[in-house]
PDB file of C-alpha atoms in Angstrom:
ATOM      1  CA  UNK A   1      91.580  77.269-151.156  1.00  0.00           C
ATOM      2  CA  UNK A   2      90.487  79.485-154.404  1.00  0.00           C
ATOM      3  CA  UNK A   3      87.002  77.505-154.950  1.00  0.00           C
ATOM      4  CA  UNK A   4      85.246  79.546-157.736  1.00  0.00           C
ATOM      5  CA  UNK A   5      86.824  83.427-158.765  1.00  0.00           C
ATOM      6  CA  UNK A   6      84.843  85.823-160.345  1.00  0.00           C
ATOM      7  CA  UNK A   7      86.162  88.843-162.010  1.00  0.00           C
ATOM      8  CA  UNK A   8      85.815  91.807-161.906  1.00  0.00           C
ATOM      9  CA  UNK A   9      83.634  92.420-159.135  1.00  0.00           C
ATOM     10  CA  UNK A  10      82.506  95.402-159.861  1.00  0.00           C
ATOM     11  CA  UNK A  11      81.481  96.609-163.412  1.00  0.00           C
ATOM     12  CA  UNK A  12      79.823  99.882-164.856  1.00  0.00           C
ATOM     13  CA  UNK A  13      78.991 100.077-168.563  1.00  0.00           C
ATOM     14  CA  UNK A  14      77.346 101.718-171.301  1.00  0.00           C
ATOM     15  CA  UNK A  15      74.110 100.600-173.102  1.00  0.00           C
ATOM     16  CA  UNK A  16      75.285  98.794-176.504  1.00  0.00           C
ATOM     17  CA  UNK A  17      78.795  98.036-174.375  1.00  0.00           C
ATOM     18  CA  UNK A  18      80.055  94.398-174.417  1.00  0.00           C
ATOM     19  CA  UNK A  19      81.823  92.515-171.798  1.00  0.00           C
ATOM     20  CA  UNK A  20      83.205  88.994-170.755  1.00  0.00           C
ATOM     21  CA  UNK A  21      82.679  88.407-167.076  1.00  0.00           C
ATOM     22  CA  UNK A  22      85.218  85.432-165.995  1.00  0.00           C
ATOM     23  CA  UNK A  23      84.660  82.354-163.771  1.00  0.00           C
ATOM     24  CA  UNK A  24      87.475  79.632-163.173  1.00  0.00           C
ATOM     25  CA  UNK A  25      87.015  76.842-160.413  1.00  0.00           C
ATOM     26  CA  UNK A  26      90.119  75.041-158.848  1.00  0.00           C
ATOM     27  CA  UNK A  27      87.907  71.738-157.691  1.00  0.00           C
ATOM     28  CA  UNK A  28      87.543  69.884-161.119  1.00  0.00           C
ATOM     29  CA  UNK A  29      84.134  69.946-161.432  1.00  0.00           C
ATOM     30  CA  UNK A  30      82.223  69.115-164.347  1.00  0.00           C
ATOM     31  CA  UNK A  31      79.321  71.329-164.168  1.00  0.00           C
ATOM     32  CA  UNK A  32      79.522  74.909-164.235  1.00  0.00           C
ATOM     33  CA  UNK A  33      76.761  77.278-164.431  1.00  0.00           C
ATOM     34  CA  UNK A  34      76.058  81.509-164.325  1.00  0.00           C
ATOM     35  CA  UNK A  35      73.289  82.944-162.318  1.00  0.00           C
ATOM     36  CA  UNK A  36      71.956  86.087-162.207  1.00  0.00           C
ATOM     37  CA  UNK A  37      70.356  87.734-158.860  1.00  0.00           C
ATOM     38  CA  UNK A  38      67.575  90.776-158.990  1.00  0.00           C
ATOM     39  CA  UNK A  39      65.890  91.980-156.100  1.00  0.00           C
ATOM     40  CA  UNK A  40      63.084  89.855-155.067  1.00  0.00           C
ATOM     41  CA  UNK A  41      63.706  87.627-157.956  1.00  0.00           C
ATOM     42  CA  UNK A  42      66.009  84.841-156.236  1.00  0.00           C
ATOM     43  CA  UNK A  43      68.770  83.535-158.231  1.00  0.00           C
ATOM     44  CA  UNK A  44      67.915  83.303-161.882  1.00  0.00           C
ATOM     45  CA  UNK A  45      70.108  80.223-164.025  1.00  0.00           C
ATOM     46  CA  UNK A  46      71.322  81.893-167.643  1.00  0.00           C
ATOM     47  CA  UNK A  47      73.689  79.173-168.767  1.00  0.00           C
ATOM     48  CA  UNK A  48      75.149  76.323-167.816  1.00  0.00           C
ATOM     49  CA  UNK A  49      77.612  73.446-168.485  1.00  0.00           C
ATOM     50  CA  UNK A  50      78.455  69.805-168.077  1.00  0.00           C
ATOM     51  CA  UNK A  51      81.757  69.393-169.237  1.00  0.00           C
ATOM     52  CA  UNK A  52      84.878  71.126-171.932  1.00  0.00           C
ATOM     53  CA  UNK A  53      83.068  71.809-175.414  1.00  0.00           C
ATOM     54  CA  UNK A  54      79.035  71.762-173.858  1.00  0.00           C
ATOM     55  CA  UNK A  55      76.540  74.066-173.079  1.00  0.00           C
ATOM     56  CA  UNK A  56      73.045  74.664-172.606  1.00  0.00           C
ATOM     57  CA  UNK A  57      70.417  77.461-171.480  1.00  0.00           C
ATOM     58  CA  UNK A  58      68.901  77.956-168.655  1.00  0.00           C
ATOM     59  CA  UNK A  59      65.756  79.777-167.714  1.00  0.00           C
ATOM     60  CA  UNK A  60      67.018  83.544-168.936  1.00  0.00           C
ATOM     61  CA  UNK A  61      69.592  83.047-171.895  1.00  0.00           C
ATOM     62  CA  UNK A  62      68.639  86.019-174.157  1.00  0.00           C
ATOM     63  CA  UNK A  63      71.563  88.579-174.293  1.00  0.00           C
ATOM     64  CA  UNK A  64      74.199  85.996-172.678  1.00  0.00           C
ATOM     65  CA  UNK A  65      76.510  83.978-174.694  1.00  0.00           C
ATOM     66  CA  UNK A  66      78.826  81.079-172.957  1.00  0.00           C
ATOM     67  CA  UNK A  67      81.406  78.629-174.008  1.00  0.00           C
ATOM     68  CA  UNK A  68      83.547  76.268-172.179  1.00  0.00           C
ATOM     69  CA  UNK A  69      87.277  75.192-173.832  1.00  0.00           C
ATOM     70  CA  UNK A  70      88.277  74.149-170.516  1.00  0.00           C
ATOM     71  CA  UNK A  71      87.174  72.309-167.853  1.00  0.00           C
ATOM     72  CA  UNK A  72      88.808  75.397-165.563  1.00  0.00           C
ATOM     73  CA  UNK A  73      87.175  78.632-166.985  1.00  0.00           C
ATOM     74  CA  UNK A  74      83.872  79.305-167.876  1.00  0.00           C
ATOM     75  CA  UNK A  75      83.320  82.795-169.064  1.00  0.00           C
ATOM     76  CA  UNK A  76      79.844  84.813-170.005  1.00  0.00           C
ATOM     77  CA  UNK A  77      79.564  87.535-172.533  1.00  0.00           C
ATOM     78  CA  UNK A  78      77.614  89.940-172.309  1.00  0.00           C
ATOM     79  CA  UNK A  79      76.639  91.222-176.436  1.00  0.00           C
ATOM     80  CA  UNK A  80      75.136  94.380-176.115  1.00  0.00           C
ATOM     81  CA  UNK A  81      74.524  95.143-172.391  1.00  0.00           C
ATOM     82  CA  UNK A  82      70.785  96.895-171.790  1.00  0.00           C
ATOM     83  CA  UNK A  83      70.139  98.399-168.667  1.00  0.00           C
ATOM     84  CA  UNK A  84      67.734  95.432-167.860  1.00  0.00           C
ATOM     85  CA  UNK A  85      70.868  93.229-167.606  1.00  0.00           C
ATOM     86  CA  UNK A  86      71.891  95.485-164.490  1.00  0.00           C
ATOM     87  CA  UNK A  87      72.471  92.739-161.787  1.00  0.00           C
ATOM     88  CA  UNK A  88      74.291  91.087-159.820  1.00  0.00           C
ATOM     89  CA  UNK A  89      76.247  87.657-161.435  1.00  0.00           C
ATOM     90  CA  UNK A  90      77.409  84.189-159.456  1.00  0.00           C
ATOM     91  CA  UNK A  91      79.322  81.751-161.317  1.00  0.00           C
ATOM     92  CA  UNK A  92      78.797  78.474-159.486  1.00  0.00           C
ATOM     93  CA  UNK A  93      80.119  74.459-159.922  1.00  0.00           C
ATOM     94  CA  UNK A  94      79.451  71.228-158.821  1.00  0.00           C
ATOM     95  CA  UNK A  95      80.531  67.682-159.656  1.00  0.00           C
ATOM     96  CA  UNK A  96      78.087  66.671-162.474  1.00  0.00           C
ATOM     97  CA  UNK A  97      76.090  63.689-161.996  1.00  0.00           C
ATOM     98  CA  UNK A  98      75.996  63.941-158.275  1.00  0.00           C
ATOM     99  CA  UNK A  99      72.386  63.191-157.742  1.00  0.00           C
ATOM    100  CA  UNK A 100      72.190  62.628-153.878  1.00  0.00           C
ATOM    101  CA  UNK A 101      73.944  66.026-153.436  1.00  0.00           C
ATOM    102  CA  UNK A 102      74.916  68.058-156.347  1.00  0.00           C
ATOM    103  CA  UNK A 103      76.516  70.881-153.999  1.00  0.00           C
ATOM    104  CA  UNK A 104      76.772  74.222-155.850  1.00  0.00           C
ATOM    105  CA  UNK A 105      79.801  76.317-154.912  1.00  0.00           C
ATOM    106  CA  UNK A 106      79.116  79.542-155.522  1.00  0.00           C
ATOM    107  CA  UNK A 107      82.039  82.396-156.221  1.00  0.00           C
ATOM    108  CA  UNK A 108      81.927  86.353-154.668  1.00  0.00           C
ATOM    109  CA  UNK A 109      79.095  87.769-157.383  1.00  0.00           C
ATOM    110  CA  UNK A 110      80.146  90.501-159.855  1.00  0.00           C
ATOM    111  CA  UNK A 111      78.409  93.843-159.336  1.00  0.00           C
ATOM    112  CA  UNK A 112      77.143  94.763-163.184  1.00  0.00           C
ATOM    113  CA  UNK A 113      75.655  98.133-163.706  1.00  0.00           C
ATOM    114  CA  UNK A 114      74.615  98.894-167.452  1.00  0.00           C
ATOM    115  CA  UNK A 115      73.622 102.897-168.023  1.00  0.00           C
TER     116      UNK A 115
ATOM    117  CA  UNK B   1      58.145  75.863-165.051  1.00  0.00           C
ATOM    118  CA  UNK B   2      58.399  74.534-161.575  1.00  0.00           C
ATOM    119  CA  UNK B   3      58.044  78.244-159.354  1.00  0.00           C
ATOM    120  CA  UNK B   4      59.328  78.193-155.804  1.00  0.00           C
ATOM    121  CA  UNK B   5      57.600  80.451-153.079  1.00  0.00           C
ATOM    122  CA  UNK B   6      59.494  81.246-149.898  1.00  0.00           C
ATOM    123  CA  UNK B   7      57.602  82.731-146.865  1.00  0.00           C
ATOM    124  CA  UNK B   8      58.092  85.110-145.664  1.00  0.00           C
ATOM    125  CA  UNK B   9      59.679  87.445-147.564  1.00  0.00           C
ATOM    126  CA  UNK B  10      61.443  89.797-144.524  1.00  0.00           C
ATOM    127  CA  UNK B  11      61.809  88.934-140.599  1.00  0.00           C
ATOM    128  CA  UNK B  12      63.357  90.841-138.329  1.00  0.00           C
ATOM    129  CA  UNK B  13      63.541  89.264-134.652  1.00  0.00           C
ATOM    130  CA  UNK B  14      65.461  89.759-131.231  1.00  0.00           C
ATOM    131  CA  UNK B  15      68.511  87.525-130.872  1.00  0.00           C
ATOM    132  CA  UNK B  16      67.132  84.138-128.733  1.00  0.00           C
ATOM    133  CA  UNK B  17      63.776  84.090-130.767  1.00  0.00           C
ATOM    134  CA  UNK B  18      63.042  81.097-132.519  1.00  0.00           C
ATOM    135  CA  UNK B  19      61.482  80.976-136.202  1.00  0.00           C
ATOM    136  CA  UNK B  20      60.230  78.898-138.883  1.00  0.00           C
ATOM    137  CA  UNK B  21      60.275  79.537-142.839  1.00  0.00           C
ATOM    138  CA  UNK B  22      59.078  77.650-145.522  1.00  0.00           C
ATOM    139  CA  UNK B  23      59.484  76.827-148.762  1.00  0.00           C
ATOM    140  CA  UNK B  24      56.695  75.577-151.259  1.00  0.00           C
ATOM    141  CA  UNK B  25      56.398  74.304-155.399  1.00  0.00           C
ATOM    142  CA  UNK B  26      54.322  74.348-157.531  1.00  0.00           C
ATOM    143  CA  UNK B  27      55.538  70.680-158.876  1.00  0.00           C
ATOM    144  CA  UNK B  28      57.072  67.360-156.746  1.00  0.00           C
ATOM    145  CA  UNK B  29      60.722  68.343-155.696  1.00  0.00           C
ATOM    146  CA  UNK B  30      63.759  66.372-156.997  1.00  0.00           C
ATOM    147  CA  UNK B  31      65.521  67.017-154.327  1.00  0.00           C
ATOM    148  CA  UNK B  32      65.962  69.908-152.427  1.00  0.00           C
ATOM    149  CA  UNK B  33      68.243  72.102-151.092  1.00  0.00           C
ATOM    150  CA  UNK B  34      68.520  75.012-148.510  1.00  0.00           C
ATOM    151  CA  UNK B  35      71.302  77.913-148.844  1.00  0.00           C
ATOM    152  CA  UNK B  36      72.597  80.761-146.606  1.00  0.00           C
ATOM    153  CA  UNK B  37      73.935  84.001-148.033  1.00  0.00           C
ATOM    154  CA  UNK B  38      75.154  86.661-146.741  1.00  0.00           C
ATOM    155  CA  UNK B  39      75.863  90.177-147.659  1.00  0.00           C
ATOM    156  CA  UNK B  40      78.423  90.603-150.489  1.00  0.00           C
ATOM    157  CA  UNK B  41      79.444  86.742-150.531  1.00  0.00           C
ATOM    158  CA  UNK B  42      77.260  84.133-153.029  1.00  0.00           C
ATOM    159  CA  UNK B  43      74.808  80.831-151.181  1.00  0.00           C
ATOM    160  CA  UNK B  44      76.473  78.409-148.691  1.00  0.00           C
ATOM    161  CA  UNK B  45      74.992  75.048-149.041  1.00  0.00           C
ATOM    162  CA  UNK B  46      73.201  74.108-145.686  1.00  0.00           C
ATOM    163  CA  UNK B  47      71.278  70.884-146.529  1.00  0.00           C
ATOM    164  CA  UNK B  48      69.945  68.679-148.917  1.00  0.00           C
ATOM    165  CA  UNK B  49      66.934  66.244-148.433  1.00  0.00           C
ATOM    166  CA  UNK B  50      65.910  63.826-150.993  1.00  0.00           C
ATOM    167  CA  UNK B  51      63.105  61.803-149.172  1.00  0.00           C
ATOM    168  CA  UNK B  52      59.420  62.900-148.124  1.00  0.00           C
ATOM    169  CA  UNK B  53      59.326  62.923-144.945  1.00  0.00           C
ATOM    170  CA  UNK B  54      62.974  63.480-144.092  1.00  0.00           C
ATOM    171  CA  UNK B  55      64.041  65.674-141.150  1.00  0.00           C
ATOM    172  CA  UNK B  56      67.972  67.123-140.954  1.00  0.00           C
ATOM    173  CA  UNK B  57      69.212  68.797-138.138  1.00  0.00           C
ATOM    174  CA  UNK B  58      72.283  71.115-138.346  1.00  0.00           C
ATOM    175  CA  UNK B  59      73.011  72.550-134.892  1.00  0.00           C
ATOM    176  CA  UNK B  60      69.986  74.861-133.864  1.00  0.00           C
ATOM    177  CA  UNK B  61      68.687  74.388-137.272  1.00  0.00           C
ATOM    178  CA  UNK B  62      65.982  71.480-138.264  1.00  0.00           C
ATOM    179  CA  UNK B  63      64.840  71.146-141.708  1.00  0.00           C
ATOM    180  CA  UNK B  64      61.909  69.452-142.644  1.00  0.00           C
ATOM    181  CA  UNK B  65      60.358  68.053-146.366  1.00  0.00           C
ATOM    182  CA  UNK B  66      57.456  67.274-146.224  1.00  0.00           C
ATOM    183  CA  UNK B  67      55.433  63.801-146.943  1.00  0.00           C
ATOM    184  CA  UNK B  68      54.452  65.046-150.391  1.00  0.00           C
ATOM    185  CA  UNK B  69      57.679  66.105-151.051  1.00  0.00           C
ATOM    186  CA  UNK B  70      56.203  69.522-152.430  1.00  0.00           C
ATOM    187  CA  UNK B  71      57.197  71.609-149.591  1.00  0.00           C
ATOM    188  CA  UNK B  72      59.792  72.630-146.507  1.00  0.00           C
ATOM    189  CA  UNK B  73      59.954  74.607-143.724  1.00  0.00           C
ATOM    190  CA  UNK B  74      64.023  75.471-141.807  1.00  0.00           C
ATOM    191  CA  UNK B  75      63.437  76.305-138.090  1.00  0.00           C
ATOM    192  CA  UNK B  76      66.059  77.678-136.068  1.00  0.00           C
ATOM    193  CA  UNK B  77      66.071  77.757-132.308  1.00  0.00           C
ATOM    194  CA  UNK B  78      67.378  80.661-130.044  1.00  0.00           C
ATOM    195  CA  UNK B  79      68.326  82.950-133.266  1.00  0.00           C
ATOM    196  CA  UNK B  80      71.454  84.722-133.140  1.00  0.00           C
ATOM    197  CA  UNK B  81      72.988  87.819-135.185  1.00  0.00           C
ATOM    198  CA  UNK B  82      75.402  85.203-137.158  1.00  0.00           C
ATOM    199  CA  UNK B  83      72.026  83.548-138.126  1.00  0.00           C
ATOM    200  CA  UNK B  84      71.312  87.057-140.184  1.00  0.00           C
ATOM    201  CA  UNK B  85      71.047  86.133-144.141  1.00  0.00           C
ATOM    202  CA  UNK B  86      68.729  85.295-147.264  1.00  0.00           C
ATOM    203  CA  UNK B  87      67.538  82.047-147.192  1.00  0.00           C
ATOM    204  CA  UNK B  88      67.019  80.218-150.445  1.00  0.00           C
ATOM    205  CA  UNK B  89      65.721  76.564-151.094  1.00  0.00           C
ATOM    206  CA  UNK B  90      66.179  75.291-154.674  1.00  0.00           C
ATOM    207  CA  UNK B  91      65.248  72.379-156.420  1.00  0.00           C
ATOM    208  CA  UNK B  92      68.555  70.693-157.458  1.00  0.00           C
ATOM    209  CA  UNK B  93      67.496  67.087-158.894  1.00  0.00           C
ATOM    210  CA  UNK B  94      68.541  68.216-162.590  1.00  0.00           C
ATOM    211  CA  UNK B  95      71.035  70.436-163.874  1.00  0.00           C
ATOM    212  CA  UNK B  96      68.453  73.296-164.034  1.00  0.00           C
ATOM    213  CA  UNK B  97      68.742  74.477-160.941  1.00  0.00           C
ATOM    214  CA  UNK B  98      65.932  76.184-159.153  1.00  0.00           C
ATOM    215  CA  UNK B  99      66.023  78.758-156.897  1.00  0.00           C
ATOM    216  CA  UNK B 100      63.008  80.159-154.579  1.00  0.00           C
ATOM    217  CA  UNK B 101      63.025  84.171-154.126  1.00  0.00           C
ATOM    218  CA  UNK B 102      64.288  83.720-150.811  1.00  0.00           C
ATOM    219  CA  UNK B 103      63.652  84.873-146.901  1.00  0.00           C
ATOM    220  CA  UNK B 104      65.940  88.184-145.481  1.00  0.00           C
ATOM    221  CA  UNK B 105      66.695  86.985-142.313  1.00  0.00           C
ATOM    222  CA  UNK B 106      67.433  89.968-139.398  1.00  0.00           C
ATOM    223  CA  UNK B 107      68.703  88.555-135.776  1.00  0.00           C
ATOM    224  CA  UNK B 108      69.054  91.563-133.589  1.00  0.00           C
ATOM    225  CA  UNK B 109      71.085  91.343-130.871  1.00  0.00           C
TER     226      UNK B 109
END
C-alpha cells in the first residue's frame, strides 16, 4: 500500500536555487493538494487541485508554482528558494467532492532547508 | 480568513491521566476534522463531525462539536505514551482546507 510518496525527503539548497519536490498517489483521487508546516504555524495550504489540467491557490502561493498532467503526480516547484521557504512540505489527496468526509491522506513530509 | 485556535499549545502528563483540548474559529465550521501526527510521519485522520452537537467516540477518545458548531474539544481517558502527538483540527467543508496550529501532546510513561 504506497498511499501518497514524497520525494526527496530531505533537501538542502541555496538561496536563488530551484527545485521540483514530487508527490504521486496510488488511490485515484481527484484532489491533490501541498502543505507547508512551520513551527507553531499548523499546516499552511500553498496549492491545490481537483482533477488532470486544474489548479488553484491556497492561502500561501507566492514562490510555489504547481501543475497537474496527471491524475497520479502532482509536483511543486520551488522558483527561487528564499530562506523563508525553509520548511517542512506534505503532499496530501482525497476523493474530491466527498463532502461528509473528504479524508486527507497525507505522504512522509520533505525536509526543505534553503541557506 | 476563517483562523483556528487550538488550546493548549504543549501538555505533558503521566501515562493514565486523562485530558481535554479544544479547538475554536473564528467563523461557523463546515465540517470538521481532528488529526494525529506523529514525529517524522504527516496527520492521520481521527474523526470528522458535521453536525452541532455531535459527539464521536473512538476508543478512549470522545470528540465533541459543539451546538454552535464554532468549536471542539477531543478528550482522552487514561492517556498512554502511544497517545503522544500534535493534534490538529481543520475545517474541511471546502477544498481550502484549514488547519488549527495544533496541541504537542507528551504521555509519559
Amino acid at each position: 500500500n504506497a498511499g501518497v510518496t514524497q520525494t526527496p525527503k530531505f533537501q538542502v539548497l541555496k538561496t536563488g536555487q530551484s527545485m521540483t519536490l514530487q508527490c504521486a498517489q496510488d488511490m485515484n483521487h481527484e484532489y491533490m493538494s501541498w502543505y507547508r508546516q512551520d513551527p507553531g504555524m499548523g499546516l499552511r495550504l500553498i496549492h491545490y487541485s481537483v482533477g488532470a489540467g486544474i489548479t488553484d491557490q491556497g492561502e500561501v502561493p507566492n514562490g510555489y508554482n504547481v501543475s497537474r498532467s496527471t491524475t497520479e503526480d502532482f509536483p511543486l516547484r520551488l522558483l527561487s528558494a528564499a530562506p523563508s521557504q525553509t520548511s517542512v512540505y506534505f503532499c496530501a489527496s482525497s476523493h474530491a467532492g466527498d463532502s461528509n468526509t473528504g479524508e486527507l491522506f497525507f505522504g512522509e513530509g520533505s525536509r526543505l532547508t534553503v541557506l | 480568513t476563517q483562523l483556528l485556535e487550538q488550546s493548549p499549545q504543549f501538555l505533558s502528563i503521566q501515562e493514565g491521566e486523562n485530558l481535554t483540548v479544544y479547538c475554536n474559529s473564528s467563523s461557523v465550521f463546515s465540517s470538521l476534522q481532528w488529526y494525529r501526527q506523529e514525529p517524522g510521519e504527516g496527520p492521520v485522520l481521527l474523526v470528522t463531525v458535521v453536525t452541532g452537537g455531535e459527539v464521536k467516540k473512538l476508543k478512549r477518545l470522545t470528540f465533541q462539536f459543539g451546538d454552535a458548531r464554532k468549536d471542539s474539544s477531543l478528550h482522552i481517558t487514561a492517556a498512554q505514551p502511544g497517545d503522544t502527538g500534535l493534534y490538529l483540527c481543520a475545517d474541511s467543508g471546502t477544498y481550502k482546507y484549514i488547519f488549527g496550529t495544533g496541541t504537542r501532546l507528551k504521555v509519559l510513561a
